[in-house]
């Protein structure tokens, strides 16, 4: 049995996650044009969660950049 160390918080991975989340949100917004009822509500709710993720990822990327500038990373 091997012990896995947690993955490092790689800023490049966060940038890719941010881009992917934004693409998914935009695709869902296009899909909303053809959705109605429960499906439309589900898409809206999921996009709210995506927006929260986007805000969090942006803040994390900014914090990493500041840490790098200040020599902490």
PDB file of C-alpha atoms in Angstrom:
ATOM      1  CA  UNK A   1       0.000   0.000   0.000  1.00  0.00           C
ATOM      2  CA  UNK A   2       1.477   3.343  -0.988  1.00  0.00           C
ATOM      3  CA  UNK A   3       0.867   6.595   0.776  1.00  0.00           C
ATOM      4  CA  UNK A   4      -0.023   9.470  -1.514  1.00  0.00           C
ATOM      5  CA  UNK A   5       0.948  12.983  -0.606  1.00  0.00           C
ATOM      6  CA  UNK A   6      -1.619  15.649  -1.348  1.00  0.00           C
ATOM      7  CA  UNK A   7      -1.086  17.410  -4.665  1.00  0.00           C
ATOM      8  CA  UNK A   8       0.612  20.736  -4.467  1.00  0.00           C
ATOM      9  CA  UNK A   9      -1.585  23.723  -5.165  1.00  0.00           C
ATOM     10  CA  UNK A  10      -0.190  24.388  -8.631  1.00  0.00           C
ATOM     11  CA  UNK A  11      -1.181  27.818  -9.911  1.00  0.00           C
ATOM     12  CA  UNK A  12      -1.123  26.559 -13.514  1.00  0.00           C
ATOM     13  CA  UNK A  13      -3.736  23.962 -12.577  1.00  0.00           C
ATOM     14  CA  UNK A  14      -5.851  26.668 -10.977  1.00  0.00           C
ATOM     15  CA  UNK A  15      -5.665  28.758 -14.154  1.00  0.00           C
ATOM     16  CA  UNK A  16      -6.775  25.755 -16.220  1.00  0.00           C
ATOM     17  CA  UNK A  17      -9.608  25.011 -13.763  1.00  0.00           C
ATOM     18  CA  UNK A  18     -10.679  28.658 -13.992  1.00  0.00           C
ATOM     19  CA  UNK A  19     -10.710  28.571 -17.801  1.00  0.00           C
ATOM     20  CA  UNK A  20     -12.650  25.295 -17.840  1.00  0.00           C
ATOM     21  CA  UNK A  21     -15.218  26.581 -15.348  1.00  0.00           C
ATOM     22  CA  UNK A  22     -15.733  29.765 -17.372  1.00  0.00           C
ATOM     23  CA  UNK A  23     -16.180  27.732 -20.592  1.00  0.00           C
ATOM     24  CA  UNK A  24     -18.707  25.462 -18.872  1.00  0.00           C
ATOM     25  CA  UNK A  25     -20.629  28.457 -17.528  1.00  0.00           C
ATOM     26  CA  UNK A  26     -20.751  30.072 -20.972  1.00  0.00           C
ATOM     27  CA  UNK A  27     -21.912  26.818 -22.570  1.00  0.00           C
ATOM     28  CA  UNK A  28     -24.634  26.464 -19.954  1.00  0.00           C
ATOM     29  CA  UNK A  29     -25.757  30.041 -20.587  1.00  0.00           C
ATOM     30  CA  UNK A  30     -26.208  29.176 -24.274  1.00  0.00           C
ATOM     31  CA  UNK A  31     -28.120  26.027 -23.315  1.00  0.00           C
ATOM     32  CA  UNK A  32     -30.498  28.120 -21.176  1.00  0.00           C
ATOM     33  CA  UNK A  33     -31.966  29.565 -24.379  1.00  0.00           C
ATOM     34  CA  UNK A  34     -33.441  26.136 -25.122  1.00  0.00           C
ATOM     35  CA  UNK A  35     -34.263  25.044 -21.578  1.00  0.00           C
ATOM     36  CA  UNK A  36     -37.364  25.582 -19.518  1.00  0.00           C
ATOM     37  CA  UNK A  37     -38.879  24.617 -16.214  1.00  0.00           C
ATOM     38  CA  UNK A  38     -36.826  22.380 -13.945  1.00  0.00           C
ATOM     39  CA  UNK A  39     -33.996  22.086 -16.453  1.00  0.00           C
ATOM     40  CA  UNK A  40     -33.650  25.873 -16.665  1.00  0.00           C
ATOM     41  CA  UNK A  41     -33.728  26.172 -12.881  1.00  0.00           C
ATOM     42  CA  UNK A  42     -31.045  23.475 -12.545  1.00  0.00           C
ATOM     43  CA  UNK A  43     -28.785  25.230 -15.052  1.00  0.00           C
ATOM     44  CA  UNK A  44     -29.200  28.551 -13.249  1.00  0.00           C
ATOM     45  CA  UNK A  45     -28.405  26.963  -9.884  1.00  0.00           C
ATOM     46  CA  UNK A  46     -25.331  25.208 -11.264  1.00  0.00           C
ATOM     47  CA  UNK A  47     -24.114  28.446 -12.842  1.00  0.00           C
ATOM     48  CA  UNK A  48     -24.466  30.184  -9.471  1.00  0.00           C
ATOM     49  CA  UNK A  49     -22.114  27.547  -8.032  1.00  0.00           C
ATOM     50  CA  UNK A  50     -19.782  28.004 -10.994  1.00  0.00           C
ATOM     51  CA  UNK A  51     -19.708  31.759 -10.359  1.00  0.00           C
ATOM     52  CA  UNK A  52     -18.720  31.096  -6.743  1.00  0.00           C
ATOM     53  CA  UNK A  53     -15.963  28.755  -7.955  1.00  0.00           C
ATOM     54  CA  UNK A  54     -14.771  31.353 -10.458  1.00  0.00           C
ATOM     55  CA  UNK A  55     -14.578  34.002  -7.729  1.00  0.00           C
ATOM     56  CA  UNK A  56     -12.689  31.627  -5.444  1.00  0.00           C
ATOM     57  CA  UNK A  57     -10.240  30.537  -8.126  1.00  0.00           C
ATOM     58  CA  UNK A  58      -9.547  34.124  -9.136  1.00  0.00           C
ATOM     59  CA  UNK A  59      -8.875  35.041  -5.509  1.00  0.00           C
ATOM     60  CA  UNK A  60      -6.588  32.040  -5.056  1.00  0.00           C
ATOM     61  CA  UNK A  61      -4.651  32.811  -8.251  1.00  0.00           C
ATOM     62  CA  UNK A  62      -4.248  36.424  -7.129  1.00  0.00           C
ATOM     63  CA  UNK A  63      -3.081  35.363  -3.660  1.00  0.00           C
ATOM     64  CA  UNK A  64      -0.540  32.972  -5.215  1.00  0.00           C
ATOM     65  CA  UNK A  65       0.753  35.733  -7.470  1.00  0.00           C
ATOM     66  CA  UNK A  66       1.111  38.107  -4.516  1.00  0.00           C
ATOM     67  CA  UNK A  67       2.937  35.425  -2.522  1.00  0.00           C
ATOM     68  CA  UNK A  68       5.280  34.787  -5.424  1.00  0.00           C
ATOM     69  CA  UNK A  69       6.013  38.520  -5.723  1.00  0.00           C
ATOM     70  CA  UNK A  70       6.687  38.728  -1.993  1.00  0.00           C
ATOM     71  CA  UNK A  71       8.971  35.700  -2.144  1.00  0.00           C
ATOM     72  CA  UNK A  72       6.815  33.314  -0.126  1.00  0.00           C
ATOM     73  CA  UNK A  73       6.503  30.745  -2.892  1.00  0.00           C
TER      74      UNK A  73
END
